[in-house]
mmCIF file of N, CA and C in Angstrom:
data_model
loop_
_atom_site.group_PDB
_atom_site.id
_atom_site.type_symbol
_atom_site.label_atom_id
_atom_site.label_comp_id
_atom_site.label_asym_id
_atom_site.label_seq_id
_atom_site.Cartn_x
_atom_site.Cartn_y
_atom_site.Cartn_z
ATOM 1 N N UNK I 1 72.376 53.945 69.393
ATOM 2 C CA UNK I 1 71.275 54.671 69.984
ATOM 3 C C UNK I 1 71.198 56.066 69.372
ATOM 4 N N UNK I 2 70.542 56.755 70.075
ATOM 5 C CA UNK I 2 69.987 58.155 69.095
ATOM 6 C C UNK I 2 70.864 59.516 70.098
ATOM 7 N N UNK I 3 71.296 60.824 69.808
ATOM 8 C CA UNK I 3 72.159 61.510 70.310
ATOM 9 C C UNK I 3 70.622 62.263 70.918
ATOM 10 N N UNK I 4 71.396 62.254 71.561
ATOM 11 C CA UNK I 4 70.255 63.341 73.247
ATOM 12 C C UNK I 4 69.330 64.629 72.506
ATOM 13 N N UNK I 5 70.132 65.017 72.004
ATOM 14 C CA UNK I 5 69.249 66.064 71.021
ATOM 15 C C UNK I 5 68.368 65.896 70.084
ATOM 16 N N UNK I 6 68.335 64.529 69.236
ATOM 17 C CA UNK I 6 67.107 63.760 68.388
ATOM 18 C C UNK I 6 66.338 63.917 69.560
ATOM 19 N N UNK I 7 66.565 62.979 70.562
ATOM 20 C CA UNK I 7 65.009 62.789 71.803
ATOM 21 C C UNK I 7 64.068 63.904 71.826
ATOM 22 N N UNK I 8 65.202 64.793 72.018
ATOM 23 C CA UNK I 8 64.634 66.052 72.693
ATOM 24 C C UNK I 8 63.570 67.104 71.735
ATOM 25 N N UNK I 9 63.532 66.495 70.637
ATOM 26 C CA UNK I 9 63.171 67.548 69.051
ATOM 27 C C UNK I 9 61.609 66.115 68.912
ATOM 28 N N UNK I 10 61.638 64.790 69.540
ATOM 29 C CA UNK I 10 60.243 64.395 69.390
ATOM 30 C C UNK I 10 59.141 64.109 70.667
ATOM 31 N N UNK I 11 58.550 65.481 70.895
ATOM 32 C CA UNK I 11 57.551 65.016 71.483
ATOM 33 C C UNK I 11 56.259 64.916 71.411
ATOM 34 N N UNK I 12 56.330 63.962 70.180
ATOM 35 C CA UNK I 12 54.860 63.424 70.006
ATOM 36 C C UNK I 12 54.785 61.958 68.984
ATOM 37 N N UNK I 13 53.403 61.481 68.584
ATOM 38 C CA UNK I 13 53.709 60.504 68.177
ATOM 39 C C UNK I 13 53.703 60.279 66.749
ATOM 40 N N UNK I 14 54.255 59.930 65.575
ATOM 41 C CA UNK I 14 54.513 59.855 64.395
ATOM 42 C C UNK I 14 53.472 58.480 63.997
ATOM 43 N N UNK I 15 52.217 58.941 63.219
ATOM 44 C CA UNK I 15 51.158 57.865 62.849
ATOM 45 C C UNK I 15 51.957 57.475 61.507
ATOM 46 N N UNK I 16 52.012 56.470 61.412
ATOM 47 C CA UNK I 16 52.421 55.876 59.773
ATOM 48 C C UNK I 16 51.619 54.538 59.070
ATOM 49 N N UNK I 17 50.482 54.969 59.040
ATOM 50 C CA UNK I 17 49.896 56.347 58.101
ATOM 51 C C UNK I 17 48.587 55.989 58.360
ATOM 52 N N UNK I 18 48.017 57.448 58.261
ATOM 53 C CA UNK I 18 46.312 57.750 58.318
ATOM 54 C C UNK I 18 46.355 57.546 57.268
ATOM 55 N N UNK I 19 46.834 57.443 56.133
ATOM 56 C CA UNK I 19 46.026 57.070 54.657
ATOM 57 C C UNK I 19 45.298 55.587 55.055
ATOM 58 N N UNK I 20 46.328 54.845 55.416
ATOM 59 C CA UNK I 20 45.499 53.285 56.028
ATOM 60 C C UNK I 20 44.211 53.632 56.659
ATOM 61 N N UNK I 21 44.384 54.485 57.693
ATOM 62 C CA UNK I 21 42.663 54.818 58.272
ATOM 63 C C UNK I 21 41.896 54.710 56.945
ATOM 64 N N UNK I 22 42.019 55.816 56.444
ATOM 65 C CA UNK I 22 40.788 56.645 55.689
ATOM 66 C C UNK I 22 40.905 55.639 54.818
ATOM 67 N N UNK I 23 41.531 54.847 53.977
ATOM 68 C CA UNK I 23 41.478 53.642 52.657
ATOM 69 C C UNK I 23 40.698 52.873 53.495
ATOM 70 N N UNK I 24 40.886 52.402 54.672
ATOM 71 C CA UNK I 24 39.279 51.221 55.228
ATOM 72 C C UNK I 24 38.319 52.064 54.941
ATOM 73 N N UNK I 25 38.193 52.996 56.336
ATOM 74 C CA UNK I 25 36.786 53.572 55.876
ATOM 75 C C UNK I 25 36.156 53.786 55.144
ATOM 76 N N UNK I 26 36.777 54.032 53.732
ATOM 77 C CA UNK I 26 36.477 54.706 52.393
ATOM 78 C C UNK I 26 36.052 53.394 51.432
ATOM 79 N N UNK I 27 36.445 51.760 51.906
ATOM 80 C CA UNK I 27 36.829 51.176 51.234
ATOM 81 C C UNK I 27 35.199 50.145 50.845
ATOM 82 N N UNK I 28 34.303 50.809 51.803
ATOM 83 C CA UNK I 28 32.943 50.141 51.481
ATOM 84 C C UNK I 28 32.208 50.804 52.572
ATOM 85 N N UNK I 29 30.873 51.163 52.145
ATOM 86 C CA UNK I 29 29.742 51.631 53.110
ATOM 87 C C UNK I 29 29.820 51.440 54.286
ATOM 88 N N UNK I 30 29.653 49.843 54.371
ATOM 89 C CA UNK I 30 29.606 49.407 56.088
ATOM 90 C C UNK I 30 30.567 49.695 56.794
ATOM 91 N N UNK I 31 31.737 50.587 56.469
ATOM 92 C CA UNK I 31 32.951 50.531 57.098
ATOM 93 C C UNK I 31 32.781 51.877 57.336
ATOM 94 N N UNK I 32 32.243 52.466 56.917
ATOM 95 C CA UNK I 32 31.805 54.294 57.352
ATOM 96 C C UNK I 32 31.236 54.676 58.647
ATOM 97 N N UNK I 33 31.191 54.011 59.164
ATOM 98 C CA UNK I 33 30.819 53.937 60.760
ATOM 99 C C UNK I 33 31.820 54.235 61.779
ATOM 100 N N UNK I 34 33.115 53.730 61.239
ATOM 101 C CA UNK I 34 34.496 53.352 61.906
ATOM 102 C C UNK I 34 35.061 55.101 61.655
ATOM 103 N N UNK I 35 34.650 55.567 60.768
ATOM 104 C CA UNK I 35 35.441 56.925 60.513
ATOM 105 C C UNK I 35 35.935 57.594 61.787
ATOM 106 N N UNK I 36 34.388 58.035 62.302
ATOM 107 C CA UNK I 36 35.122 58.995 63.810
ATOM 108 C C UNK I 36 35.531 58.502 64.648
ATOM 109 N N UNK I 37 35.531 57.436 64.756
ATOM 110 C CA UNK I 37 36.100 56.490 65.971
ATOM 111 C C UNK I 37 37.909 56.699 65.369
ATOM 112 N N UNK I 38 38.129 56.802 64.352
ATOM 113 C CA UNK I 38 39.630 56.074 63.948
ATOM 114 C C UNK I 38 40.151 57.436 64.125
ATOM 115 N N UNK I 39 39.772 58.671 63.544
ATOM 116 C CA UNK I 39 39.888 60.207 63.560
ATOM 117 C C UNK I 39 40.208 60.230 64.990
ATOM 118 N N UNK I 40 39.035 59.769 66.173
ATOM 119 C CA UNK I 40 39.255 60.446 67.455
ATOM 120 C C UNK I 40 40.742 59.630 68.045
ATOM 121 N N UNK I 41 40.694 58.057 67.737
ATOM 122 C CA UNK I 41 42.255 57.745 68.175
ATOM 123 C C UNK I 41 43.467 58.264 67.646
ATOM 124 N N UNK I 42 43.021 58.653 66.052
ATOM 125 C CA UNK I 42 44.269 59.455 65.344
ATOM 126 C C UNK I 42 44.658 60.643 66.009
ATOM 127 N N UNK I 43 43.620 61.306 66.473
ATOM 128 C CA UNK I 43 44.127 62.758 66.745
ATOM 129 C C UNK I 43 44.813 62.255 68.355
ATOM 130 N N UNK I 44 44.117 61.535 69.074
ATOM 131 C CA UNK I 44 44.436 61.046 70.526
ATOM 132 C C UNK I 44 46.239 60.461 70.360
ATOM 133 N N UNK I 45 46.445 59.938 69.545
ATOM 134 C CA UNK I 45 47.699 59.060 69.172
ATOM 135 C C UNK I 45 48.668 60.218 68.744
ATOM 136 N N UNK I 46 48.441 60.802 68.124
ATOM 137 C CA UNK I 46 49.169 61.498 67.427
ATOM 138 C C UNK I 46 49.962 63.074 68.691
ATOM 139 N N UNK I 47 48.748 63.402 69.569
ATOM 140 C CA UNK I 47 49.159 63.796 70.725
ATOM 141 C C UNK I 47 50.321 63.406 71.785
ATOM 142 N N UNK I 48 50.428 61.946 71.956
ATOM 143 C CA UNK I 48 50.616 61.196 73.081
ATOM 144 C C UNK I 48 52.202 61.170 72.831
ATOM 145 N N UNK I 49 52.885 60.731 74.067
ATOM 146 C CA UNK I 49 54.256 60.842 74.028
ATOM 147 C C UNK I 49 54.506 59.828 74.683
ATOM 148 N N UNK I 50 53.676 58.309 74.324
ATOM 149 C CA UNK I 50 54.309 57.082 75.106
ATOM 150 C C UNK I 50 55.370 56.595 74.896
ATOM 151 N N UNK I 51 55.950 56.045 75.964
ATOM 152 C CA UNK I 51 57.046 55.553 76.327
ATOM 153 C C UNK I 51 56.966 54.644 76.521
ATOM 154 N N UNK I 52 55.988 53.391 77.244
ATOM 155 C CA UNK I 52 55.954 52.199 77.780
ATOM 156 C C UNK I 52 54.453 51.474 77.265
ATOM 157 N N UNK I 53 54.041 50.040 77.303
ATOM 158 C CA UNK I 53 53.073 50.241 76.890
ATOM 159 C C UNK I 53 52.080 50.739 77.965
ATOM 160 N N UNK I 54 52.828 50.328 79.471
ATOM 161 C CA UNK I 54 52.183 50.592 80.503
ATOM 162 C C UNK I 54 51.383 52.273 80.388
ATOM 163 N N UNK I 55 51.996 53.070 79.481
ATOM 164 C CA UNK I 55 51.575 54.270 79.613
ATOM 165 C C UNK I 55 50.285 54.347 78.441
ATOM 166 N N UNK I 56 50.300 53.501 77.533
ATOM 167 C CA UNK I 56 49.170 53.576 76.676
ATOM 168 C C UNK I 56 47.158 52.560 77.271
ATOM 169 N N UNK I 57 48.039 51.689 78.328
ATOM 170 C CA UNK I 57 46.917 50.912 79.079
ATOM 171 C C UNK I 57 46.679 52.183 79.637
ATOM 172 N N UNK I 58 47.174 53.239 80.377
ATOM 173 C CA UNK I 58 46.972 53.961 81.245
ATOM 174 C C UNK I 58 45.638 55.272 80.410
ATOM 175 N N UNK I 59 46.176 55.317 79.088
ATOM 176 C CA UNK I 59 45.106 55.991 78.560
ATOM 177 C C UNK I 59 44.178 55.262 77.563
ATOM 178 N N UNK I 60 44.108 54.075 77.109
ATOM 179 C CA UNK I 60 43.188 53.230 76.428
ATOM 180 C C UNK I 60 43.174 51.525 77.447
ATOM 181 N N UNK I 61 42.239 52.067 78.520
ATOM 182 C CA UNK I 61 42.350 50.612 79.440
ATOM 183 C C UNK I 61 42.003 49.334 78.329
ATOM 184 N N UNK I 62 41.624 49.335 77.338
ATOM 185 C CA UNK I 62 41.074 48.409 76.726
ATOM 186 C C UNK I 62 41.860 47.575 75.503
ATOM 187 N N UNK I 63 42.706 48.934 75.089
ATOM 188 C CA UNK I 63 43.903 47.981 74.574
ATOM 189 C C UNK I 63 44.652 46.620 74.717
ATOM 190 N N UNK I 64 45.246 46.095 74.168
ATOM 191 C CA UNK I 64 45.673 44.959 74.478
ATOM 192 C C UNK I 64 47.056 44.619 74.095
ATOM 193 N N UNK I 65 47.860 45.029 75.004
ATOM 194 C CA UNK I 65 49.126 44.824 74.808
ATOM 195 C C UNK I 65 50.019 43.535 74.059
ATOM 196 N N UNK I 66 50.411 43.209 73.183
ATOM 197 C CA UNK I 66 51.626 42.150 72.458
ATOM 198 C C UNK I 66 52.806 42.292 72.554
ATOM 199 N N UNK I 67 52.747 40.769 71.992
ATOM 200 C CA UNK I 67 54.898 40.683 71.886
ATOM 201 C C UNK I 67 54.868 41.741 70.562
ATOM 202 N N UNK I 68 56.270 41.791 70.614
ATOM 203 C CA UNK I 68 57.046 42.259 69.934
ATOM 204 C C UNK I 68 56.245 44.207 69.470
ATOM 205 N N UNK I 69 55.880 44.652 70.734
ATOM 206 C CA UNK I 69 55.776 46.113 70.355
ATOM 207 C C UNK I 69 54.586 46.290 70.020
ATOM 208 N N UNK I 70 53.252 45.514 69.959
ATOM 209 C CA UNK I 70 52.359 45.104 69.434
ATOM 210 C C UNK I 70 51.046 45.930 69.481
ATOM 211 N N UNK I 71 50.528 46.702 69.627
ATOM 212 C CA UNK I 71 49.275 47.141 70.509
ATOM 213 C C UNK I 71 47.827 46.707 69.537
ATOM 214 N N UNK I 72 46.804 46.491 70.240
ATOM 215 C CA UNK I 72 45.201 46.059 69.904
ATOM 216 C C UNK I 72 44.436 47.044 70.080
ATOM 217 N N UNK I 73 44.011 48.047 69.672
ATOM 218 C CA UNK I 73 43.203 49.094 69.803
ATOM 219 C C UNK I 73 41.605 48.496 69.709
ATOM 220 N N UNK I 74 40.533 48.416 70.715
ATOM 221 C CA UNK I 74 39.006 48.438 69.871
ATOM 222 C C UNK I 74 38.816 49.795 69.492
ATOM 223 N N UNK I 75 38.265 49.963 68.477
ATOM 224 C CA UNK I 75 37.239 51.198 68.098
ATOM 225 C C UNK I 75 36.218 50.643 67.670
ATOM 226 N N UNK I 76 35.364 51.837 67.969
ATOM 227 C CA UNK I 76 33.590 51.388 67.424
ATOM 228 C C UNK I 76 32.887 50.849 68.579
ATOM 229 N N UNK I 77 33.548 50.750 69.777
ATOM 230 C CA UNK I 77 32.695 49.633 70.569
ATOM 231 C C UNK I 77 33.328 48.011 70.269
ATOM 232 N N UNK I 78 34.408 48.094 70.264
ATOM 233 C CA UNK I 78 34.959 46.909 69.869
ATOM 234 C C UNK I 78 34.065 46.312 68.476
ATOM 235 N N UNK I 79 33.866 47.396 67.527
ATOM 236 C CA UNK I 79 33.230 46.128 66.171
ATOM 237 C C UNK I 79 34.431 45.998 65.740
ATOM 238 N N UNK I 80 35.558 47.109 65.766
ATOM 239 C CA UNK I 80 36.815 47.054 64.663
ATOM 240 C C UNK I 80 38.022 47.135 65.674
ATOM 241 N N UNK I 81 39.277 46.582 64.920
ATOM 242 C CA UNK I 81 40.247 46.405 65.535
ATOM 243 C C UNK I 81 41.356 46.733 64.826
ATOM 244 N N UNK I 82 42.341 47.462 65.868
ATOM 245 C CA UNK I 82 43.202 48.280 65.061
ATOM 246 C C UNK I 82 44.657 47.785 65.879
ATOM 247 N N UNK I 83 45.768 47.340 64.904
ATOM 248 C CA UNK I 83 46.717 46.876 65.635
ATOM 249 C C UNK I 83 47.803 47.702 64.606
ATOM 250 N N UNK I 84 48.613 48.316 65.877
ATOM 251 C CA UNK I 84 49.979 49.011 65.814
ATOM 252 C C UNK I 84 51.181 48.335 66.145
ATOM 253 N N UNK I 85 52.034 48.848 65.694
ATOM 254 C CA UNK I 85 53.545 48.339 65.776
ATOM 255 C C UNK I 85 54.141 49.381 66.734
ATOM 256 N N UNK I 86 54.566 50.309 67.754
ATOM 257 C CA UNK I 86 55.031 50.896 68.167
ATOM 258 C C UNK I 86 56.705 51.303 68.730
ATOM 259 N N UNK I 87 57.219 51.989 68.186
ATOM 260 C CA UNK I 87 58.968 51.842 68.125
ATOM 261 C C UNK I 87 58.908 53.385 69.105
ATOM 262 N N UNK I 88 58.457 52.847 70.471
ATOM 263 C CA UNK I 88 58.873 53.899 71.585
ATOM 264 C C UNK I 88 60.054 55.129 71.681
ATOM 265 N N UNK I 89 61.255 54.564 70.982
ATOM 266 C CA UNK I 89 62.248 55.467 70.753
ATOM 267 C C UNK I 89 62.270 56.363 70.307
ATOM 268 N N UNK I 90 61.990 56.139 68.913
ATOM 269 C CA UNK I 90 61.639 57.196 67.656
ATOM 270 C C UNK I 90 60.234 57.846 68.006
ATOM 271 N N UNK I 91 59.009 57.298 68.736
ATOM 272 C CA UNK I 91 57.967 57.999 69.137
ATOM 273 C C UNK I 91 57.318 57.815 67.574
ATOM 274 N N UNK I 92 56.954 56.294 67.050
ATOM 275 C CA UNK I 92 56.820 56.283 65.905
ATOM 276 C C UNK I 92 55.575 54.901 66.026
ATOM 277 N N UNK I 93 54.365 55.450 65.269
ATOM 278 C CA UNK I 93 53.617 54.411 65.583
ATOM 279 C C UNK I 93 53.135 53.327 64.355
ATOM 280 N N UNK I 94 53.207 52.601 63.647
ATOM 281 C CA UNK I 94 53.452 52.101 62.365
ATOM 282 C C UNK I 94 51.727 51.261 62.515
ATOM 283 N N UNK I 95 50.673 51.161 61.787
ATOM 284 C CA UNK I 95 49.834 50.820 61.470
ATOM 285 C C UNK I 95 49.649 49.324 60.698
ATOM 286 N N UNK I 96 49.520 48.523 61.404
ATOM 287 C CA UNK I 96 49.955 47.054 60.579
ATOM 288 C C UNK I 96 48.292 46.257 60.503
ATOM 289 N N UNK I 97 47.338 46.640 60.788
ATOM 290 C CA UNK I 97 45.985 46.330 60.334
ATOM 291 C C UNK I 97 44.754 47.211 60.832
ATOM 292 N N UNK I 98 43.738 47.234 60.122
ATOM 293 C CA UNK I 98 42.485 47.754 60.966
ATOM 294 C C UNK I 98 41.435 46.689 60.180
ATOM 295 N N UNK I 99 40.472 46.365 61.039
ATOM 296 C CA UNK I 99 39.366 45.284 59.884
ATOM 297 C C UNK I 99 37.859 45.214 61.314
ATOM 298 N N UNK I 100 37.151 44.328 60.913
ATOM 299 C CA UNK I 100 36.482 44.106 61.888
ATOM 300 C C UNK I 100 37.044 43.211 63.358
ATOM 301 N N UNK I 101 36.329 42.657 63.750
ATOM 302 C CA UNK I 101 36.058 41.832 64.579
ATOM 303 C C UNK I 101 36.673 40.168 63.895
ATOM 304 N N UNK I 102 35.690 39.801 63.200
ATOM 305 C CA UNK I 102 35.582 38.918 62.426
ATOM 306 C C UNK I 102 37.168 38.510 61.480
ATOM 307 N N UNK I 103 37.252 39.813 61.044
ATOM 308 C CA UNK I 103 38.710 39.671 60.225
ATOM 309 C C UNK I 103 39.409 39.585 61.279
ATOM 310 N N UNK I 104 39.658 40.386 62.597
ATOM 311 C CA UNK I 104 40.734 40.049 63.211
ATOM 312 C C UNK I 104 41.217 38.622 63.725
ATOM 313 N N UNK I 105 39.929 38.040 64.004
ATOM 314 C CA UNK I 105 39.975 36.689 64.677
ATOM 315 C C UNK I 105 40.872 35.435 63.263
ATOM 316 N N UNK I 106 40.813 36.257 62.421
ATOM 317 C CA UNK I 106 41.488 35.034 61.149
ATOM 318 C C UNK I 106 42.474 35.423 60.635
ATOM 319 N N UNK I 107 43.627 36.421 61.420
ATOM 320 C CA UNK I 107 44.936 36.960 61.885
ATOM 321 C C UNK I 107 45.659 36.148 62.950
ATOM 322 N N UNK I 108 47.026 36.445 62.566
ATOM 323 C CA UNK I 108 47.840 36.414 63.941
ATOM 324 C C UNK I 108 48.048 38.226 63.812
ATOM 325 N N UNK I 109 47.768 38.190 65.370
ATOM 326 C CA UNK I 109 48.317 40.079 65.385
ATOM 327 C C UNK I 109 49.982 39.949 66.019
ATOM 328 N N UNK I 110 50.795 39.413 65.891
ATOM 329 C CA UNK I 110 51.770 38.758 66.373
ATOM 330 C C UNK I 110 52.784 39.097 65.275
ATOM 331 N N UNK I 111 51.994 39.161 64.188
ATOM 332 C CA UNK I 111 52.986 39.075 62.627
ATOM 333 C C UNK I 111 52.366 40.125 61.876
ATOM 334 N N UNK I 112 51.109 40.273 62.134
ATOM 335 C CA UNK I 112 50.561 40.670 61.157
ATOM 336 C C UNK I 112 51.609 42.354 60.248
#
């Protein structure tokens, strides 16, 4: 486990990585829509000091909680979908897809 004094030096959340944001958005026209939506969860995420996922339903009711650490973000109005890996300990949030709707449904978000 981690010595009491690591804990105490993170309170906030470690995005890995907004380059993934901005490479979708950037990555074709129609995807330029998604920009401020991904910005406003980045900056929102990057604030937050969750601990449980219970505490991230508590500020994104719409999320969708998974096995293995999993989280489902909609942005856009649910056109796009953004799924995190989250390692609560470290306060570390790891970025494992963003796509539409459409792309998500021809995923497992389980593995992805």
């Amino acid at each position: 486990m981690f010595p009491y004094w690591y804990l105490c030096i993170l309170d906030f959340m470690r995005i890995i990585s907004k380059r993934t944001l901005r490479e979708f958005w950037e990555s074709s026209p129609q995807y330029m829509d998604s920009k401020s939506s991904l910005e406003v969860w980045h900056g929102e995420a990057l604030r937050a000091t969750w601990k449980t996922p219970q505490e991230i339903k508590g500020q994104f009711r719409s999320a969708s909680i998974l096995k293995n650490n999993r989280v489902v973000f909609n942005i856009s109005g649910n056109k796009y979908r953004l799924i995190v890996s989250i390692d609560y300990g470290r306060q570390a949030c790891f970025i494992r897809f963003i796509g539409t709707h459409k792309q998500y449904d021809e995923i497992n978000a389980e593995v992805v």
